[in-house]
Structures are given as structure tokens and as C-alpha cells.
PDB file of C-alpha atoms in Angstrom:
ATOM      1  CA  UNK A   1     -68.321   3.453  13.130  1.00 60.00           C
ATOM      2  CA  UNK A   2     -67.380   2.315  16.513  1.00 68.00           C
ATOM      3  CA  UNK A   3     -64.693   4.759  18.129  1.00 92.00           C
ATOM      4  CA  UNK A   4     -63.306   2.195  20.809  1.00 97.00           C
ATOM      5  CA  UNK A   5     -63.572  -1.357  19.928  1.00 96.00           C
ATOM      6  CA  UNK A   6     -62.402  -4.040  22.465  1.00 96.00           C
ATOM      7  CA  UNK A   7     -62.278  -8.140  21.589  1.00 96.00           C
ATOM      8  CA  UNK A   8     -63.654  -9.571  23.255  1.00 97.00           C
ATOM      9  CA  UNK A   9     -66.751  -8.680  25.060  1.00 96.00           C
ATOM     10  CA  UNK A  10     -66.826 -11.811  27.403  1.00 97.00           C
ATOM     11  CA  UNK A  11     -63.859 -14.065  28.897  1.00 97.00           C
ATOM     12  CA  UNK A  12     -64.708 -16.803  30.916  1.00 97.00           C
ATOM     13  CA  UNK A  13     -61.908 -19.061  31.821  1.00 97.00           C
ATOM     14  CA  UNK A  14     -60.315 -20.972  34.503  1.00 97.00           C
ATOM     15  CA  UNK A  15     -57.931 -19.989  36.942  1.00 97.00           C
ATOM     16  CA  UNK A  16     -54.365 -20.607  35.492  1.00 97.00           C
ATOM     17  CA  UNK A  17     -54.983 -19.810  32.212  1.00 97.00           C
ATOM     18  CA  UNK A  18     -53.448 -17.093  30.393  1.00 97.00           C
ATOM     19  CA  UNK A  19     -56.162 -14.630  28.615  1.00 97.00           C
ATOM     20  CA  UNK A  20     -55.163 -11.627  25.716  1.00 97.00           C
ATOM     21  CA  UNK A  21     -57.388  -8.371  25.739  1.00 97.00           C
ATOM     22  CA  UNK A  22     -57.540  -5.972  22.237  1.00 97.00           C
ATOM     23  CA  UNK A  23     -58.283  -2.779  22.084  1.00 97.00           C
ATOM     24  CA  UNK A  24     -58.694  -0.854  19.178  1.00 97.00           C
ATOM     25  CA  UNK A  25     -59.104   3.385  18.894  1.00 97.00           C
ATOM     26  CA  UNK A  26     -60.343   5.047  15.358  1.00 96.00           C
ATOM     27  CA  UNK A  27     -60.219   8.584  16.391  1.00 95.00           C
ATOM     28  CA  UNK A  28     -56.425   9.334  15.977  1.00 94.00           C
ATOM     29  CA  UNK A  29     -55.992   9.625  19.255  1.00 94.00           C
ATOM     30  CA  UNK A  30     -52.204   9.721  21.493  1.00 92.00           C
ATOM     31  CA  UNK A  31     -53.257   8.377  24.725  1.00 93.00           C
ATOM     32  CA  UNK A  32     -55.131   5.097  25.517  1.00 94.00           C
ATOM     33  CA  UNK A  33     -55.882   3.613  29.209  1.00 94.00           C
ATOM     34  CA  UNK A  34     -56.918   0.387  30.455  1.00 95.00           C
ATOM     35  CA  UNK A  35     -59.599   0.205  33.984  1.00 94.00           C
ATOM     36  CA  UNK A  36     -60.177  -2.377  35.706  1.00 95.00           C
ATOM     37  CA  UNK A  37     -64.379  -1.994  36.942  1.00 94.00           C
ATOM     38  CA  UNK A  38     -64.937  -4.521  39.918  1.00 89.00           C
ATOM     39  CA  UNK A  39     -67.861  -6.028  41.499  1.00 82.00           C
ATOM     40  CA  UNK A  40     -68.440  -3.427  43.379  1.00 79.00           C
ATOM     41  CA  UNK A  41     -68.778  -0.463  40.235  1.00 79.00           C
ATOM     42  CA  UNK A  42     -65.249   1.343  41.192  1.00 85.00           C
ATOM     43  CA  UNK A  43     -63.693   2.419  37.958  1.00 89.00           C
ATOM     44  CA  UNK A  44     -59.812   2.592  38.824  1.00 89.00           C
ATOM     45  CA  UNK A  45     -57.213   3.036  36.102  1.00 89.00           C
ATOM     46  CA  UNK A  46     -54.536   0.400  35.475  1.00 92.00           C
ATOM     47  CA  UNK A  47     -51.935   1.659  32.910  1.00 90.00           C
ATOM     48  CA  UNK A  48     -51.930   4.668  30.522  1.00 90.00           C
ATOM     49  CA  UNK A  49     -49.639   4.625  27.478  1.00 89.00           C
ATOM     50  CA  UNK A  50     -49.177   7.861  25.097  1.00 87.00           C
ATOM     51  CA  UNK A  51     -47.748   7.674  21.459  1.00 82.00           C
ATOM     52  CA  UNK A  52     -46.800   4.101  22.225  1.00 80.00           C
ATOM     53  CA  UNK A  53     -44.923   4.738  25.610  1.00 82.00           C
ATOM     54  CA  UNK A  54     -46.222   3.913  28.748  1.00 84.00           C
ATOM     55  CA  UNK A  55     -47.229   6.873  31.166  1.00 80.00           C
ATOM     56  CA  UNK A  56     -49.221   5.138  33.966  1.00 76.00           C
ATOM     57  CA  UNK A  57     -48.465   2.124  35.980  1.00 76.00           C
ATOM     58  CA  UNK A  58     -50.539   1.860  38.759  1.00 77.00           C
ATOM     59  CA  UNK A  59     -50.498  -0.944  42.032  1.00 78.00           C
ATOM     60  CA  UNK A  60     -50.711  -3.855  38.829  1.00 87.00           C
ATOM     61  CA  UNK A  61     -49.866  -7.119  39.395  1.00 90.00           C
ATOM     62  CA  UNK A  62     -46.912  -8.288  36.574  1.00 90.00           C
ATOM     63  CA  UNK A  63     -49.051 -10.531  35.704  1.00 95.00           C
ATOM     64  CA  UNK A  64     -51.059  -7.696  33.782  1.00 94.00           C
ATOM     65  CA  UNK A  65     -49.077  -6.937  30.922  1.00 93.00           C
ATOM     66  CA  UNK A  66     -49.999  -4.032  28.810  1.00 92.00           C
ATOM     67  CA  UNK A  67     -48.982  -4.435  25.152  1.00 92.00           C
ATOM     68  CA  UNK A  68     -49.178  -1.216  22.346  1.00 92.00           C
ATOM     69  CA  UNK A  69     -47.714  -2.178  19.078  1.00 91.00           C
ATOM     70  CA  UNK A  70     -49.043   1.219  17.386  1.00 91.00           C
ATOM     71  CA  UNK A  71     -50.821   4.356  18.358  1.00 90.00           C
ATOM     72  CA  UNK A  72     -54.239   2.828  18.108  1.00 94.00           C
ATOM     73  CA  UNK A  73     -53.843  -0.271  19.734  1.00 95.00           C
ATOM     74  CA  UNK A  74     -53.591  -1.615  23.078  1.00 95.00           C
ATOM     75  CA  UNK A  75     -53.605  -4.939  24.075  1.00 96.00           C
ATOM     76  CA  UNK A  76     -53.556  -6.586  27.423  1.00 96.00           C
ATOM     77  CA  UNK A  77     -52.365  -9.485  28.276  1.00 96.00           C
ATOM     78  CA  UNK A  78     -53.365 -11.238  31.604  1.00 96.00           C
ATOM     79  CA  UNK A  79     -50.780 -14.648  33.243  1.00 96.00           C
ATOM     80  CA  UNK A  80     -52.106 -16.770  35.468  1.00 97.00           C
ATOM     81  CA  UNK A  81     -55.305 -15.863  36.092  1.00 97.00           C
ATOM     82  CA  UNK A  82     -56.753 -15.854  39.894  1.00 96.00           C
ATOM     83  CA  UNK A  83     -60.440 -15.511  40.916  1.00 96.00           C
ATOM     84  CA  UNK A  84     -60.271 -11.669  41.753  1.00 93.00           C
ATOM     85  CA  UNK A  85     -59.461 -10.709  38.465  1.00 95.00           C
ATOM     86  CA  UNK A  86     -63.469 -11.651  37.834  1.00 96.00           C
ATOM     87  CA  UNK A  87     -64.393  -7.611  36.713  1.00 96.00           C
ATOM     88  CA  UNK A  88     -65.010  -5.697  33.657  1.00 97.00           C
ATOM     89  CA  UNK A  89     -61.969  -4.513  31.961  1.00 97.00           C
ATOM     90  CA  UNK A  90     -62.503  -1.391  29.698  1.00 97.00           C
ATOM     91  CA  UNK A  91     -60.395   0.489  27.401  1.00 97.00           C
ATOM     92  CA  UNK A  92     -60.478   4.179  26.829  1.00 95.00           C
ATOM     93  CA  UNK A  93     -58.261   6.832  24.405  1.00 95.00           C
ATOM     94  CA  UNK A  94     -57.878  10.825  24.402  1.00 93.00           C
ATOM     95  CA  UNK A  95     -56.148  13.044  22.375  1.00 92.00           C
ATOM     96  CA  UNK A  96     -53.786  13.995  24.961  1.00 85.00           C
ATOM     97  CA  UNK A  97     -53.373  12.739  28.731  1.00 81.00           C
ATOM     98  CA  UNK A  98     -56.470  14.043  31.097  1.00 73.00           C
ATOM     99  CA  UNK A  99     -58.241  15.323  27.890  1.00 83.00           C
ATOM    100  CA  UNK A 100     -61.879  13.881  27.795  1.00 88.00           C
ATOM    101  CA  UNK A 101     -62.055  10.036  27.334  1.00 92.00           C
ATOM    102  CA  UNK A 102     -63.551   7.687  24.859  1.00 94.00           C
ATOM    103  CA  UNK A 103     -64.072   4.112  26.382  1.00 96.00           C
ATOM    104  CA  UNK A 104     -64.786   0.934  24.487  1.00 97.00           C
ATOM    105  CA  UNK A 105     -67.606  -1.281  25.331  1.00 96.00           C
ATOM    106  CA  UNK A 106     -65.809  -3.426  27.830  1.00 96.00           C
ATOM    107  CA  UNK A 107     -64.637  -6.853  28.195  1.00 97.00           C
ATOM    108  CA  UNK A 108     -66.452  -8.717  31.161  1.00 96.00           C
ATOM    109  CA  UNK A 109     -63.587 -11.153  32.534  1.00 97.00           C
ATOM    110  CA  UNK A 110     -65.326 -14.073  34.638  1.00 96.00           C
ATOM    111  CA  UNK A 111     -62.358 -16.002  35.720  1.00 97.00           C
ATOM    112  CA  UNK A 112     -63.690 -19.790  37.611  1.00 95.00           C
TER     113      UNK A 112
ATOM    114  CA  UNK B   1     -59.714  11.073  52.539  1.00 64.00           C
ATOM    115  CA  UNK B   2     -60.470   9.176  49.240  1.00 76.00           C
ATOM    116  CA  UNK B   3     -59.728  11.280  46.448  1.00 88.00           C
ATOM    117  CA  UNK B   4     -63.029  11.638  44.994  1.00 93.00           C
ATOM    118  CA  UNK B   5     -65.912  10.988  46.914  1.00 94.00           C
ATOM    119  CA  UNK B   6     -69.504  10.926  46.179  1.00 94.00           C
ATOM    120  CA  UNK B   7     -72.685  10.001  47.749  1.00 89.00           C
ATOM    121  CA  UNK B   8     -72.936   6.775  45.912  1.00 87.00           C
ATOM    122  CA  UNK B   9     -77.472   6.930  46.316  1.00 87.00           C
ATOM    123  CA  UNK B  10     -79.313   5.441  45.066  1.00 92.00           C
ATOM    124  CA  UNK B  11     -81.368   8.520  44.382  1.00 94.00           C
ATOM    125  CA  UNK B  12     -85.204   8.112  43.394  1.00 96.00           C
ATOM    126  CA  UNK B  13     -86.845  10.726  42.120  1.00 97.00           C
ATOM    127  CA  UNK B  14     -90.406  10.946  40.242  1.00 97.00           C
ATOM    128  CA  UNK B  15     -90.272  12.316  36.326  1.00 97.00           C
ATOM    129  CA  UNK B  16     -90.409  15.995  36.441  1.00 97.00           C
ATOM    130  CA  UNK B  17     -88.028  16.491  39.943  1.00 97.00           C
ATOM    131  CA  UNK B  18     -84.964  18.053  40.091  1.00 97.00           C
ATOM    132  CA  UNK B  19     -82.005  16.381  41.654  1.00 97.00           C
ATOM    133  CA  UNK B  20     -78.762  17.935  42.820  1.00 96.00           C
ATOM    134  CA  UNK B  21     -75.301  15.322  43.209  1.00 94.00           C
ATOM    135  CA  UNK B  22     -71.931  16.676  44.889  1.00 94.00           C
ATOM    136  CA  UNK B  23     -68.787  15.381  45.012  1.00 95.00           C
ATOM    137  CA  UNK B  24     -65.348  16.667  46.638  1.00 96.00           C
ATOM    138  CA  UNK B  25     -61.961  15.990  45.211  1.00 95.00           C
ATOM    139  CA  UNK B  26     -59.055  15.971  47.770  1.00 93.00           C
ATOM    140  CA  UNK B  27     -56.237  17.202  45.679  1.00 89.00           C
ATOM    141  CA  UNK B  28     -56.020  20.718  45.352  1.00 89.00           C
ATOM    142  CA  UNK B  29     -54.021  20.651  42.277  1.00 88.00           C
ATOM    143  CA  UNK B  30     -56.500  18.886  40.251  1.00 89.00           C
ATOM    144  CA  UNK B  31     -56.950  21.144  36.756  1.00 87.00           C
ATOM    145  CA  UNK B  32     -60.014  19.665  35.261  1.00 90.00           C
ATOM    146  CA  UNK B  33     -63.239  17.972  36.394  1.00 94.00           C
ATOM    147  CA  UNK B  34     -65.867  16.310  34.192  1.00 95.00           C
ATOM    148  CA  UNK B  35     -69.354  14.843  35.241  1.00 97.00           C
ATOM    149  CA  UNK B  36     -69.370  11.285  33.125  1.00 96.00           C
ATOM    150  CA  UNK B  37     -72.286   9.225  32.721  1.00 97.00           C
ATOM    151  CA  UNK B  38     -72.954   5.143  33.133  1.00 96.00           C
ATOM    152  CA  UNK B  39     -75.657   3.275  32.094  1.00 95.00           C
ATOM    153  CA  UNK B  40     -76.162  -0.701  33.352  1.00 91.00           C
ATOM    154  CA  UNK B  41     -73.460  -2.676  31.975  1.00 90.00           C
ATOM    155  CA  UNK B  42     -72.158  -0.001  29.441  1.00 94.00           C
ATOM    156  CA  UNK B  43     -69.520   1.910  29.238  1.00 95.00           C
ATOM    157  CA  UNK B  44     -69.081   5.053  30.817  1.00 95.00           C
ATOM    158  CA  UNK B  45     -69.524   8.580  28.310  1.00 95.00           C
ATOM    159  CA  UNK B  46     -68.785  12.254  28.882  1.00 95.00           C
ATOM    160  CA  UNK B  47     -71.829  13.795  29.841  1.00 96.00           C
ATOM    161  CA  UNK B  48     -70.060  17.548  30.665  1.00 95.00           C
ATOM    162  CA  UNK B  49     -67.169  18.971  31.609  1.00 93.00           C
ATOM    163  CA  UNK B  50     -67.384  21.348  34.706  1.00 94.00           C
ATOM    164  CA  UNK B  51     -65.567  24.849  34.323  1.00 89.00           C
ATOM    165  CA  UNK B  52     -64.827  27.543  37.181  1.00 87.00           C
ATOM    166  CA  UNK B  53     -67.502  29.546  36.092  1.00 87.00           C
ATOM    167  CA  UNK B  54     -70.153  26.761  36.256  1.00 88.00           C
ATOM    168  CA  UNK B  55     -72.218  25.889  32.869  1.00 93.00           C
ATOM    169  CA  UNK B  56     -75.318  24.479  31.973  1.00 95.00           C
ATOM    170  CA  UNK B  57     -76.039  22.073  29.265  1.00 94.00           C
ATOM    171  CA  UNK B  58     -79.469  22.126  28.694  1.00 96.00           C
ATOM    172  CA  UNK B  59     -81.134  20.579  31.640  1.00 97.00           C
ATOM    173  CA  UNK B  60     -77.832  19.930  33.166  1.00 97.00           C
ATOM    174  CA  UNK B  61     -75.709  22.379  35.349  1.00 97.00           C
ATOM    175  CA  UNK B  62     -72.441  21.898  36.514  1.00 97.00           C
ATOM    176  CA  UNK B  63     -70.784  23.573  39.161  1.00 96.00           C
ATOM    177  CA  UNK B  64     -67.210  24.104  40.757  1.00 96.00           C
ATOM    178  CA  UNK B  65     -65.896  25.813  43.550  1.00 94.00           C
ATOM    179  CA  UNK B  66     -62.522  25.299  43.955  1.00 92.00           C
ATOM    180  CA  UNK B  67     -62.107  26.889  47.231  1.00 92.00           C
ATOM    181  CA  UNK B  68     -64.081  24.060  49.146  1.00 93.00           C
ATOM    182  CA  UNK B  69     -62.922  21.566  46.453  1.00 94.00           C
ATOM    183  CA  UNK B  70     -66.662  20.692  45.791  1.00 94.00           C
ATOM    184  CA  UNK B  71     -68.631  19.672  42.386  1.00 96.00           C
ATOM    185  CA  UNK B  72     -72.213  19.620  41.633  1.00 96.00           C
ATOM    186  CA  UNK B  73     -74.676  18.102  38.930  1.00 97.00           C
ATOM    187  CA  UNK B  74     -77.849  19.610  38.821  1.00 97.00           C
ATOM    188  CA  UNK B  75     -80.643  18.157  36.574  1.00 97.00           C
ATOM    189  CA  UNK B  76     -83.993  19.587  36.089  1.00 98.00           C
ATOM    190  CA  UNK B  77     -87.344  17.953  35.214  1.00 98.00           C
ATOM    191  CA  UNK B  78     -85.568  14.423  35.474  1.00 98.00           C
ATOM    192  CA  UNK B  79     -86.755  12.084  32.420  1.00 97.00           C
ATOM    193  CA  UNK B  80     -86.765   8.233  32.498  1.00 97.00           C
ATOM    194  CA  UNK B  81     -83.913   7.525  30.717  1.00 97.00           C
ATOM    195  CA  UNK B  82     -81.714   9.707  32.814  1.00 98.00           C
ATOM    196  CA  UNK B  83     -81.492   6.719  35.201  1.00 97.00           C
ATOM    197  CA  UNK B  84     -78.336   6.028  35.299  1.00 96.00           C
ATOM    198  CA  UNK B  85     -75.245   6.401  37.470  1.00 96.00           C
ATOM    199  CA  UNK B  86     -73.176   9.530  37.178  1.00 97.00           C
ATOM    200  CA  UNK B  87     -69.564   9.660  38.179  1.00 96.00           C
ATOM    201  CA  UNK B  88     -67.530  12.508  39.545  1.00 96.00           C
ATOM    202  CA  UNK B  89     -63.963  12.831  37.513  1.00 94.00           C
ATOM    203  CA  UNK B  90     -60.958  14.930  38.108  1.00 93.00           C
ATOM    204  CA  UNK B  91     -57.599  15.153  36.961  1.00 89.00           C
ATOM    205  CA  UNK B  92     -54.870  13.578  38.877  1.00 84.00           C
ATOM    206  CA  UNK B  93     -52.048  16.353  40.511  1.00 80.00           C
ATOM    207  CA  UNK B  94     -49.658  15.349  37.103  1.00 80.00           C
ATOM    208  CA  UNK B  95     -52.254  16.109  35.355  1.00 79.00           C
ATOM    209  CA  UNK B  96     -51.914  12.711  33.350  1.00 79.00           C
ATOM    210  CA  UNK B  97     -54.943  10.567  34.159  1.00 81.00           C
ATOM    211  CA  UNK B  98     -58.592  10.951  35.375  1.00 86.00           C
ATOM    212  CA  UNK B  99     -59.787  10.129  38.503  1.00 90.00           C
ATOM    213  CA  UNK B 100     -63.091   8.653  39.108  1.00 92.00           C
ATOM    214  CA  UNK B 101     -65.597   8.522  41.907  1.00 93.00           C
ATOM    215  CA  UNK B 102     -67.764   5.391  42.838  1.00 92.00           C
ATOM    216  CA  UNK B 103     -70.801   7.321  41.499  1.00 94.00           C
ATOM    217  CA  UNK B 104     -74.473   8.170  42.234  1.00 95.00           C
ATOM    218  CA  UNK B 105     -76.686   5.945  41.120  1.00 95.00           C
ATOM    219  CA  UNK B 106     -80.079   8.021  39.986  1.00 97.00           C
ATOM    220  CA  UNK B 107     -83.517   6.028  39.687  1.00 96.00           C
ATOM    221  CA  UNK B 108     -86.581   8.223  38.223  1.00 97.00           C
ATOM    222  CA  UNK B 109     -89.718   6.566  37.808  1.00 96.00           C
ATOM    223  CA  UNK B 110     -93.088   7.343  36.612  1.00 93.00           C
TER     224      UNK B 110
END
């Protein structure tokens, strides 16, 4: 049974184009995250939302637009897509905030 | 001063070695550091969590001292598939998110 699920695995698109990430959690967990991993491997959080709210809003463009319609889902939703958001884009969950974290497979974003 | 920095390697190391990685966190106030582990192209996974007094995990020993802000991974008699690229991880001063360093990359061959 797959803990963190994310749809889908690759994205490429063109530059312009609006692009929807899923994210999916199993283990009951509060808290789920979204990371942005870029070209060069450095794993820097984006947003954090517990029980539905949203906790974390880091240096995001508004063009990144974090969606959770339950506890176990997080979606994100990307506008206008430019060049350097080319990077792997991975969801994660924990029971509470800064407890140990469960990340999904990842969704490698190629954007042209 | 980045908040979490690490040598980022690559270390290569024949089966058998042992291999020490440190990493120093800049915030004081961080409550809780973790050693997580990233294979190529996969996600990254809890490998341990690091507490004051240090523990071991089998091969693995993890270290803290929060005096000098500093975190260490020990592994002994490195296998092949613990190639792989291990990332420092602390809490943030809120105590609401992780932190995570760039990572050591670690190569053993045979």
C-alpha cells in the first residue's frame, strides 16, 4: 500500500501553461508539505498545511498555489509556468509539524 | 551561515570501510535532528533520528552535540547499497518544519 502517492510522476509542458499536482497521504496523518528539489539536489520546503490550514508559506511565487480539500490531500496547482520551475516537486505528511516525514515518490516537472 | 551545512562529497569508500559525515545547524533553538536517506531519483526516507545522547542503529551511529551545534553519521563496514546520499535535517526555531542540508553523497565500491 503506498503511504504517499503523488499524480503524476512526470510533467512536461510548455512555458505558459498551467499544470495541477495531487498528492495523496494513507497514514492518517495532520500535516502534509510540498518541496521543491532543483537541479542542483537542494530539498527546500514550499508550503506546509496542518488539518487543512496552511502553516508554511515560504519565498513562493503566487503562481504556486497550494490546494487541501481534506486532511489527506494536497494538491498544487502551478500558473504560468516559466523555465526555472524545471525540478522535482515532492510531497511529504507527518503526524504532527516537525514529526518524522513520509514523502511521495515525486513528480519530475520539465517545463520547455 | 546557511542553516544546515554539510560536506556535500562525494565520498568513496571500498566495501568494508567506515565513513564518518558531519553537519552543523546554525540555529540554536532547533529541537530535533534526523539523518534522512536519498537514493538516485527517489524520494528521500528516514534513516534515524539523532538524540542528545547519541544512538546507534545497527551499523549506523548518530551523534549530537548541541554545544558546538554539530551532527554526525557514522557507518561501519559500508555495503554496496549504502550508496546513496544522506541529508542532514533539523527542525526549524518554530519548531514547524524540517530543514534540510544539500547532502553527502556516499559511493562504496567493490
Amino acid at each position: 500500500d503506498t503511504a504517499v502517492s503523488q499524480t503524476p510522476k512526470y510533467l512536461v509542458t510548455q512555458m505558459g501553461n498551467d499544470k495541477s499536482i495531487k498528492c495523496e497521504q494513507n497514514l492518517g496523518h495532520d500535516t502534509m508539505y510540498w518541496y521543491k528539489q532543483d537541479s542542483k539536489k537542494f530539498l527546500k520546503i514550499m508550503f506546509s498545511y496542518n488539518n487543512k490550514e496552511l502553516i508554511i508559506n515560504e519565498t513562493v511565487p503566487n503562481r504556486f498555489s497550494p490546494k487541501s480539500p481534506d486532511k489527506a490531500h494536497l494538491n498544487l496547482h502551478i500558473n504560468s509556468l516559466e523555465l526555472g520551475d524545471s525540478a522535482v516537486y515532492f510531497c511529504a505528511s507527518s503526524l504532527n509539524e516537525a514529526d518524522t516525514q513520509y514523502f511521495g515518490p515525486g513528480t519530475r516537472l520539465t517545463v520547455l | 551561515r546557511k542553516e544546515v551545512e554539510q560536506d556535500p562529497g562525494p565520498f568513496n569508500v571500498p566495501e568494508g570501510a567506515t565513513v564518518a559525515f558531519n553537519c552543523t545547524y546554525s540555529n540554536s533553538a532547533s529541537q530535533s535532528f534526523f539523518w534522512y536517506r536519498q537514493d538516485c531519483r527517489k524520494e528521500p526516507k528516514l534513516l534515524m533520528s539523532v538524540y542528545s545522547s547519541g544512538n546507534e542503529d545497527g551499523r549506523f551511529t548518530a551523534q549530537l552535540n548541541r554545544a558546538s551545534q554539530y551532527i554526525s553519521l557514522l557507518i561501519r563496514d559500508s555495503k554496496l547499497s549504502d550508496s546513496a546520499t544522506y541529508l542532514c535535517v533539523v527542525t526549524n526555531q518554530a519548531g514547524t518544519a524540517l530543514i534540510f542540508g544539500k547532502g553527502t553523497t556516499l559511493s562504496v565500491s567493490s
